Tab-separated table of C-alpha atoms and ligand atoms in Angstrom:
chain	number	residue	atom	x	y	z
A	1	UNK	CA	108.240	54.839	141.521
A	2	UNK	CA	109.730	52.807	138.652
A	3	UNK	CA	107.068	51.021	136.481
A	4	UNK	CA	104.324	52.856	138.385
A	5	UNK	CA	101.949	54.456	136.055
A	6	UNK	CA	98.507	55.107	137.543
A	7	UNK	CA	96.227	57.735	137.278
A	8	UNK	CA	95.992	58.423	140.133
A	9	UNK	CA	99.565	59.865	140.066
A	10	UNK	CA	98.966	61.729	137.113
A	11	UNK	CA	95.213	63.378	139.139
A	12	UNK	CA	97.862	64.528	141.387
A	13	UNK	CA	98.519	66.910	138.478
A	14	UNK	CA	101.226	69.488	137.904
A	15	UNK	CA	99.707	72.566	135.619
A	16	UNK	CA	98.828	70.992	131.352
A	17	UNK	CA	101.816	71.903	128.966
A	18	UNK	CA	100.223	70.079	126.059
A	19	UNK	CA	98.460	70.808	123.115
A	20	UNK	CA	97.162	68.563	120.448
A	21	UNK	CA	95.785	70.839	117.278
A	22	UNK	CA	94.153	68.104	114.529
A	23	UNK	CA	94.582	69.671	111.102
A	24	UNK	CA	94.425	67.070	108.945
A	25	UNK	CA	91.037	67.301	107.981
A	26	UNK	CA	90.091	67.581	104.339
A	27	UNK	CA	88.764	70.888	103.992
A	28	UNK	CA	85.702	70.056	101.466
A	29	UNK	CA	84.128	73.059	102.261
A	30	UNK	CA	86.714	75.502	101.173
A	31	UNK	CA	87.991	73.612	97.515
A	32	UNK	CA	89.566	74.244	95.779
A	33	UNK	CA	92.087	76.548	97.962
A	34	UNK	CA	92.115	73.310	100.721
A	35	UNK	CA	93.270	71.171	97.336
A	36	UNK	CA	96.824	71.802	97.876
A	37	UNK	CA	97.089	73.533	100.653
A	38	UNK	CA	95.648	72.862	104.373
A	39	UNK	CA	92.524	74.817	105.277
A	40	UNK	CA	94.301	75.615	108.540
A	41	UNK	CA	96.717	77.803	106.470
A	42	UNK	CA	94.572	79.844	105.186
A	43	UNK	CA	95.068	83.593	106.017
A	44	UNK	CA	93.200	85.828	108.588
A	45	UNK	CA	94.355	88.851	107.598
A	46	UNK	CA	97.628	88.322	107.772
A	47	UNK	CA	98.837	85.456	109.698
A	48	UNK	CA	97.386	81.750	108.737
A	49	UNK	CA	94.643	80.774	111.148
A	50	UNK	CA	96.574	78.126	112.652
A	51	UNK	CA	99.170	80.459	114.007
A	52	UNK	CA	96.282	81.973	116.427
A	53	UNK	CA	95.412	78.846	117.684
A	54	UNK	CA	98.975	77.854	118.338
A	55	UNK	CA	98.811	81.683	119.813
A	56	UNK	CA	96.060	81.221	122.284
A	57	UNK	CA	97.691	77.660	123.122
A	58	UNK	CA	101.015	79.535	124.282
A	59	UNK	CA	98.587	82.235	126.634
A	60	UNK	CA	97.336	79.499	128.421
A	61	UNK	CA	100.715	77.868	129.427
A	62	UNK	CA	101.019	75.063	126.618
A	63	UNK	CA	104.126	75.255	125.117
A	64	UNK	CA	104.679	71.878	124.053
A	65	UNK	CA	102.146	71.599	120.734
A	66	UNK	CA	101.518	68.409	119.049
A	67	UNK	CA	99.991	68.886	115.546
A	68	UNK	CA	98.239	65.872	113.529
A	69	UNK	CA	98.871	67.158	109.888
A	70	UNK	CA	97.476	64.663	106.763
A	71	UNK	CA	98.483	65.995	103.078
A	72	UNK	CA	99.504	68.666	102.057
A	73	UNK	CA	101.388	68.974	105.578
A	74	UNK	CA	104.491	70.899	104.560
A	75	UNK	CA	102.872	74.489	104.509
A	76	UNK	CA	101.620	73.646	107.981
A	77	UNK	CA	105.489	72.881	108.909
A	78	UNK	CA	106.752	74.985	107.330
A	79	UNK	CA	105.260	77.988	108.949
A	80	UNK	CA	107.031	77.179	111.861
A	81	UNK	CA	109.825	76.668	110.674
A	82	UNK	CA	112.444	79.061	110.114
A	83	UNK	CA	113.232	79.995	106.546
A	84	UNK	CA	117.669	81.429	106.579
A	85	UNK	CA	117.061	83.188	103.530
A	86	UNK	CA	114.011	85.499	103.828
A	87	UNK	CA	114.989	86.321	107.469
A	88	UNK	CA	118.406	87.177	105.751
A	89	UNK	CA	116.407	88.961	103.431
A	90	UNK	CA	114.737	91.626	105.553
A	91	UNK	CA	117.558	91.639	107.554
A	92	UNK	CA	119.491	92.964	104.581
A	93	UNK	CA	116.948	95.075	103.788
A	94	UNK	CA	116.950	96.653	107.375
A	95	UNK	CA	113.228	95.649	107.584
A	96	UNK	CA	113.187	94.423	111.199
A	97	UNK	CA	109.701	94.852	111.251
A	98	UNK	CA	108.650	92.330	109.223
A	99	UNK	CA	111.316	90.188	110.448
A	100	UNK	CA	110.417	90.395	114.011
A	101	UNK	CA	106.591	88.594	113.017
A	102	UNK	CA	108.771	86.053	110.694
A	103	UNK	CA	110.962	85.227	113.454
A	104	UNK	CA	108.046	84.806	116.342
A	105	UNK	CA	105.655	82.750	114.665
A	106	UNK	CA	109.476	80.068	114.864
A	107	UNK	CA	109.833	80.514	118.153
A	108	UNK	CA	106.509	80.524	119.853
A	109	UNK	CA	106.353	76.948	121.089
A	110	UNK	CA	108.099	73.309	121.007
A	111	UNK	CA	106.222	72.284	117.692
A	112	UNK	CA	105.753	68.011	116.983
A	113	UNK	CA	103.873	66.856	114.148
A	114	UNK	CA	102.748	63.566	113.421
A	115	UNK	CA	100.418	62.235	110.214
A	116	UNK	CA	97.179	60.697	110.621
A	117	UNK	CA	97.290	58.565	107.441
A	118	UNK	CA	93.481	58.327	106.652
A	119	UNK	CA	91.528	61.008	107.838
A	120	UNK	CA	89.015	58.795	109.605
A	121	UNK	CA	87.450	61.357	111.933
A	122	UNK	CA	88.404	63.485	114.819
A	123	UNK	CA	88.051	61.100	117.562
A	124	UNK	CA	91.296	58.941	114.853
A	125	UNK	CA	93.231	62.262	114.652
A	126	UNK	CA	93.299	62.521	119.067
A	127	UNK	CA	94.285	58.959	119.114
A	128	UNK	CA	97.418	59.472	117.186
A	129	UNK	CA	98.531	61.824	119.762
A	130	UNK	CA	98.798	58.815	122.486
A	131	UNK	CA	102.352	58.504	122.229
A	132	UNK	CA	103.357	62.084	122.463
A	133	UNK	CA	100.604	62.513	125.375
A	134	UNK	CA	101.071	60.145	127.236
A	135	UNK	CA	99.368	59.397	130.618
A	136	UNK	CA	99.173	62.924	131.482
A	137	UNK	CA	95.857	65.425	130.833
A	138	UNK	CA	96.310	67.407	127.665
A	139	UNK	CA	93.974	70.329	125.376
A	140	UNK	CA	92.762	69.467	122.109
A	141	UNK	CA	92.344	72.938	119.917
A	142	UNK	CA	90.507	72.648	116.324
A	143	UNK	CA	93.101	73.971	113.952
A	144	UNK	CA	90.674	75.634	112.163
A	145	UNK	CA	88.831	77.712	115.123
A	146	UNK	CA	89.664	80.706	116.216
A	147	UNK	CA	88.435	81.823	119.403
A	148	UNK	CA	88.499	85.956	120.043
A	149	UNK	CA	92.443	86.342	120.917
A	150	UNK	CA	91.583	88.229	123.974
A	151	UNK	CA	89.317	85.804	125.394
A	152	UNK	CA	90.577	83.233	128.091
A	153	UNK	CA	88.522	80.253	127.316
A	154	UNK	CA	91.179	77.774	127.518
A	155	UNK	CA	92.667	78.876	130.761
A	156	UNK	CA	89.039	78.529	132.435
A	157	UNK	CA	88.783	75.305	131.088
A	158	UNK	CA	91.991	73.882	132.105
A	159	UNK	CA	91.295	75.491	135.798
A	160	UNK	CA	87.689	73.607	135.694
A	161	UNK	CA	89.760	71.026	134.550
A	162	UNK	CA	92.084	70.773	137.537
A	163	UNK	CA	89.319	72.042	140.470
A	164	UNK	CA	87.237	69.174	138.998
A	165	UNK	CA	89.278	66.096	137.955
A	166	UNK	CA	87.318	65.920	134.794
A	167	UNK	CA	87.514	66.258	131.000
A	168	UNK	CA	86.332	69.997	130.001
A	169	UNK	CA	84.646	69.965	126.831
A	170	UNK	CA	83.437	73.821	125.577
A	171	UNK	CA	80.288	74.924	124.950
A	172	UNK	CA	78.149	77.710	122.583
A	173	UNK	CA	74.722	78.420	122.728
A	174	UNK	CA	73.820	78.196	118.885
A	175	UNK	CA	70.974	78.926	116.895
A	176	UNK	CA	68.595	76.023	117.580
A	177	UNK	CA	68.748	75.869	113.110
A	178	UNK	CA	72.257	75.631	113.257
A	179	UNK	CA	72.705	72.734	116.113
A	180	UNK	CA	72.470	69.692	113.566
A	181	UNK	CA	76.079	70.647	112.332
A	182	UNK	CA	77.359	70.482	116.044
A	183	UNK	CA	77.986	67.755	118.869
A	184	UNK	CA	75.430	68.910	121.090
A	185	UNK	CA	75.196	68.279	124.740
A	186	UNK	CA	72.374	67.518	127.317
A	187	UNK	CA	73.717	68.930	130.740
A	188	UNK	CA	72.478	69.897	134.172
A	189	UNK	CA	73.876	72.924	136.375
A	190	UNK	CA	76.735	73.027	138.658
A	191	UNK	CA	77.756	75.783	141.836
A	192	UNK	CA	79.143	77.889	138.663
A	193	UNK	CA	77.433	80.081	136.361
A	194	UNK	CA	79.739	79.094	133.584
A	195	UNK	CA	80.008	75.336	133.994
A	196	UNK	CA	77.188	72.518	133.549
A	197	UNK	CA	78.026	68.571	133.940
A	198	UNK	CA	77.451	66.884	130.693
A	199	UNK	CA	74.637	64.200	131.033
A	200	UNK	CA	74.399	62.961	127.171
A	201	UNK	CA	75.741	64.185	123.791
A	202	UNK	CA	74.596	63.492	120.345
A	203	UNK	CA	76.777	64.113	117.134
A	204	UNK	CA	75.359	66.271	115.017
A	205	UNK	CA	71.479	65.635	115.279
A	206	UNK	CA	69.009	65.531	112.889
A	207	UNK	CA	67.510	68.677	112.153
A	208	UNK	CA	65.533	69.386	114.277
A	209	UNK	CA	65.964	66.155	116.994
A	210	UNK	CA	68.887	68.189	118.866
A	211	UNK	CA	68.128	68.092	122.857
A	212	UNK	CA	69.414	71.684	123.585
A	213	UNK	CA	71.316	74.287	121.662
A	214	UNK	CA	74.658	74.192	123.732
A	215	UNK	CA	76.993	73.167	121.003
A	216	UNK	CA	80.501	71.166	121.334
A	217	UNK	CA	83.422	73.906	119.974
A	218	UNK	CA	86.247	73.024	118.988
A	219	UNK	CA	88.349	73.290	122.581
A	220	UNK	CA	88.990	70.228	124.729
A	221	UNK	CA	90.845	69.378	127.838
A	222	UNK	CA	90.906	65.810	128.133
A	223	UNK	CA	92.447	63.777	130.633
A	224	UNK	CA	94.222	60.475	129.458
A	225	UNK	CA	91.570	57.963	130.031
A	226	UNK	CA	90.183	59.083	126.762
A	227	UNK	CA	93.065	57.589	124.582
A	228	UNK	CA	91.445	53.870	126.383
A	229	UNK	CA	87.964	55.112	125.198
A	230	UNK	CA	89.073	56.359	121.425
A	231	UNK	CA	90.689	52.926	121.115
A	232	UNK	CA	87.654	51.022	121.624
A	233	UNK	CA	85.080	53.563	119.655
A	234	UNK	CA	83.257	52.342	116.489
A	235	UNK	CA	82.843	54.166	113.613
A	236	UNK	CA	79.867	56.599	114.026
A	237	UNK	CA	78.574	59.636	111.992
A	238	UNK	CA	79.829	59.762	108.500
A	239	UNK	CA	81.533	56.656	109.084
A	240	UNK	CA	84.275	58.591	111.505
A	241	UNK	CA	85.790	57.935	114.642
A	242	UNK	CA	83.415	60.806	116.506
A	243	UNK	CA	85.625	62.324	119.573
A	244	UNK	CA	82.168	63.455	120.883
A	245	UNK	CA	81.009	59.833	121.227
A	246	UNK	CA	84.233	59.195	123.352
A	247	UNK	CA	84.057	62.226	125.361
A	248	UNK	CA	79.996	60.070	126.026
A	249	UNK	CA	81.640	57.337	127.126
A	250	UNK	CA	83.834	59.452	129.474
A	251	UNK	CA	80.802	61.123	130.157
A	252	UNK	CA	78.751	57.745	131.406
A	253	UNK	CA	81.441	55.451	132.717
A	254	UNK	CA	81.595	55.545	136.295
A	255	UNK	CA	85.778	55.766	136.854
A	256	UNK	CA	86.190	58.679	134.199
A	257	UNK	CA	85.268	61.572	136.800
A	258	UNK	CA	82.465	62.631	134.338
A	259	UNK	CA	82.607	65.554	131.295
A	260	UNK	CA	82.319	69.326	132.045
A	261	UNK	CA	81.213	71.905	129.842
A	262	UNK	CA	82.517	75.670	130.112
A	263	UNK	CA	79.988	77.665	128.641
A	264	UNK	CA	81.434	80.041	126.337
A	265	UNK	CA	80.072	83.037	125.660
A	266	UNK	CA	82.796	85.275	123.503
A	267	UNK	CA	83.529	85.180	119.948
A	268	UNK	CA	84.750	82.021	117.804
A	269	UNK	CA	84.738	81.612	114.089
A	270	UNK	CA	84.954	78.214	112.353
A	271	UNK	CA	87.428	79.291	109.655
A	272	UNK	CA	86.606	76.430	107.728
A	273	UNK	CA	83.437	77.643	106.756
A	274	UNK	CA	83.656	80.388	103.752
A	275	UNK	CA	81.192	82.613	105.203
A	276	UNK	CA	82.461	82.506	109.140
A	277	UNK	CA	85.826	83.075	107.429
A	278	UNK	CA	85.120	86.360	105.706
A	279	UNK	CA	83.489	87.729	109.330
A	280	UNK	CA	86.431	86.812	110.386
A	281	UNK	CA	88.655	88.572	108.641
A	282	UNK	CA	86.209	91.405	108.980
A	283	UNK	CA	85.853	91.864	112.832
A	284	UNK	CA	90.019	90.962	113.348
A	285	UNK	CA	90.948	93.664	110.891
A	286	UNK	CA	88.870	96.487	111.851
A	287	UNK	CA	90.192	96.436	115.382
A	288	UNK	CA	93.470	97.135	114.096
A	289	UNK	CA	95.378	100.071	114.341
A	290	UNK	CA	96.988	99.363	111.306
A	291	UNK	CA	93.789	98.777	109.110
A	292	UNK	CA	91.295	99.314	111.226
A	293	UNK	CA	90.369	103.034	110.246
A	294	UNK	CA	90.753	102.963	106.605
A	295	UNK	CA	88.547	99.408	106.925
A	296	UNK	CA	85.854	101.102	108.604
A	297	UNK	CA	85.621	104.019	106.556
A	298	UNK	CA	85.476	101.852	103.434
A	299	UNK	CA	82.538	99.814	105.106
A	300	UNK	CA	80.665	102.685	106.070
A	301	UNK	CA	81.083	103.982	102.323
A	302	UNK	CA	80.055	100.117	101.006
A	303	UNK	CA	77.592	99.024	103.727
A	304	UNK	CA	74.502	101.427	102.068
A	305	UNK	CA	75.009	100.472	98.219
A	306	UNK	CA	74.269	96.664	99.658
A	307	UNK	CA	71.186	95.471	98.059
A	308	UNK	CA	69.045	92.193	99.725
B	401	UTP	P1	86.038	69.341	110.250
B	401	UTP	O1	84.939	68.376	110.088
B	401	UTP	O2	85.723	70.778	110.390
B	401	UTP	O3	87.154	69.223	109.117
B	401	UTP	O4	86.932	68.834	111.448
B	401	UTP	P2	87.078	68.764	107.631
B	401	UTP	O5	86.593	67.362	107.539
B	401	UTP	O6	88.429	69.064	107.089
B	401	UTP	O7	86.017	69.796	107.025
B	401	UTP	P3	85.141	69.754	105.700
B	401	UTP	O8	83.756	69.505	106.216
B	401	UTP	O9	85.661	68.682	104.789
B	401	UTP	O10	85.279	71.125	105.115
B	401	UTP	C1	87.292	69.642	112.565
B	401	UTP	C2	88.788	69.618	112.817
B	401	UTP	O11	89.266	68.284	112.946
B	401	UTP	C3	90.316	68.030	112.042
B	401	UTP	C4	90.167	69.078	110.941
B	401	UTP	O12	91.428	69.366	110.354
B	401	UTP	C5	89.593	70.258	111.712
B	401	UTP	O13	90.619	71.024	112.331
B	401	UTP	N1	90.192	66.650	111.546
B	401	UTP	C6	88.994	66.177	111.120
B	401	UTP	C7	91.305	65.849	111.536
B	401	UTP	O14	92.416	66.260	111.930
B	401	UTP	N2	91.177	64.558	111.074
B	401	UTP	C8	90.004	64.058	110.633
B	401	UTP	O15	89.959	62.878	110.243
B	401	UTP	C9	88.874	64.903	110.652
């Protein structure tokens, strides 16, 4: 076996531990909180909205998570990280609590980080996970979305994944005057209700131009031929290395085993834009049964004095 390193070995694959989460995007959209701190740490309720994605990465088996951080990486770190003095704090204080969610968000996986200098697109950020990765499949989870905690997207995708030999991209139907800020996918119908075979995608479209409304979200599972594809991929939108017009390429080429999409059809919020943030915060906190009622009965009061 020594020296081998095919493929083919790796199809023959045991269940995906990894997970790559890019962060190290600049967060335009939310200055200036993203000017010193990532977006990804922003709070959702109470927890940063990278610690649910690194959340929904554990329920699906992944326990080995590879974060691409840029600037302003330390917070990101940090977090999960443990910190002697405040848990000897609220130990002191007998607040166990408190020191109980401290102590899990430490423990929850076998955190890596590495930088991604430049932040010259998303399709850059995957590449720098090569030499973590390795030859083996792996998920790719946008730091900044947050699909409904409760929801098993990634699982189905990583079984499609394995029944199918194939990268898994996933998929939202989207408001056809919304799909010009998406990768958007032309796709035909498999045996499954949920899945479709991806026949072209386009990187965020011109208003109006886009060929469907099933948008690219921000979940992957890719298998390693895409690290040969990234390598080789030009600059496109905005100048960036687009993942989307990798996963095409995967998508085309005849020894890649084609592109699947799981079509999605729970909740997500893209917590890097202000307005998706605040319904997020919203919808998590009213179903809970710490804040939940007194939440609600303050909306009902506010809701009528709203004025268009
Ligand atoms: P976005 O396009 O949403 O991130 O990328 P952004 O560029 O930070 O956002 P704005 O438009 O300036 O507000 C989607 C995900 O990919 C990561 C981001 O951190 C985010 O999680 N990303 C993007 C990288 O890690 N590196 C990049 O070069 C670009």
């Amino acid at each position: 076996m020594l020296g081998v390193q095919t493929d083919t070995l790796v199809g023959m694959s045991t269940r995906l531990t990894k997970a790559v989460i890019p962060a190290a995007g600049l967060g335009t959209r939310f200055l200036p909180a993203t000017k010193a701190m990532p977006k990804e740490m922003l709070p959702v309720v109470d927890k940063p909205a990278i610690q649910y994605v690194v959340e929904e990465a554990v329920a699906a088996g992944l326990t080995d998570v590879l974060m691409i951080t840029g600037r302003n990486k330390n917070a990101l770190e940090n977090h999960f990280d443990r910190v002697g003095e405040l848990e000897a704090t609220l130990e002191a204080k007998g607040d166990t609590e408190r020191l109980k969610k401290v102590e899990y968000s430490t423990s929850l996986a076998d955190m890596h980080y590495v930088r991604q200098g430049d932040p010259l697109g998303l399709g850059h950020a995957v590449l720098r996970a090569h030499m973590h990765v390795g030859r083996e499949p792996f998920a790719v989870l946008l730091g900044d979305d947050i699909i409904d905690p409760g929801n098993p997207l990634l699982s189905r995708m990583i079984d499609v994944h394995e029944q199918r030999d194939a990268s898994v991209v996933a998929l939202l139907e989207v408001d056809p005057a919304q799909a010009h800020l998406y990768g958007v996918a032309t796709v035909e119908s498999t045996d499954e209700d949920d899945v479709v075979r991806i026949t072209d995608l386009v990187e965020k479209p011109a208003p109006g131009t886009a060929p469907s409304n099933l948008a690219i979200i921000g979940r992957y599972v890719l298998k390693p031929q895409i690290f040969d594809v990234l390598r080789e991929t030009q600059p496109g939108k905005g100048g960036e290395i687009q993942l989307t017009d990798a996963l095409l390429e995967l998508a085309s080429g005849p020894h890649h085993g084609g592109v699947y999409g799981v079509v999605f059809r729970g909740r997500r919020f893209d917590t890097g834009d202000r307005l998706d943030y605040i319904k997020s915060i919203v919808q998590l906190a009213v179903e809970r049964d710490d804040l939940g009622p007194d939440l609600r009965r303050w909306l009902r009061d506010f809701a009528p004095t709203l004025k268009d």
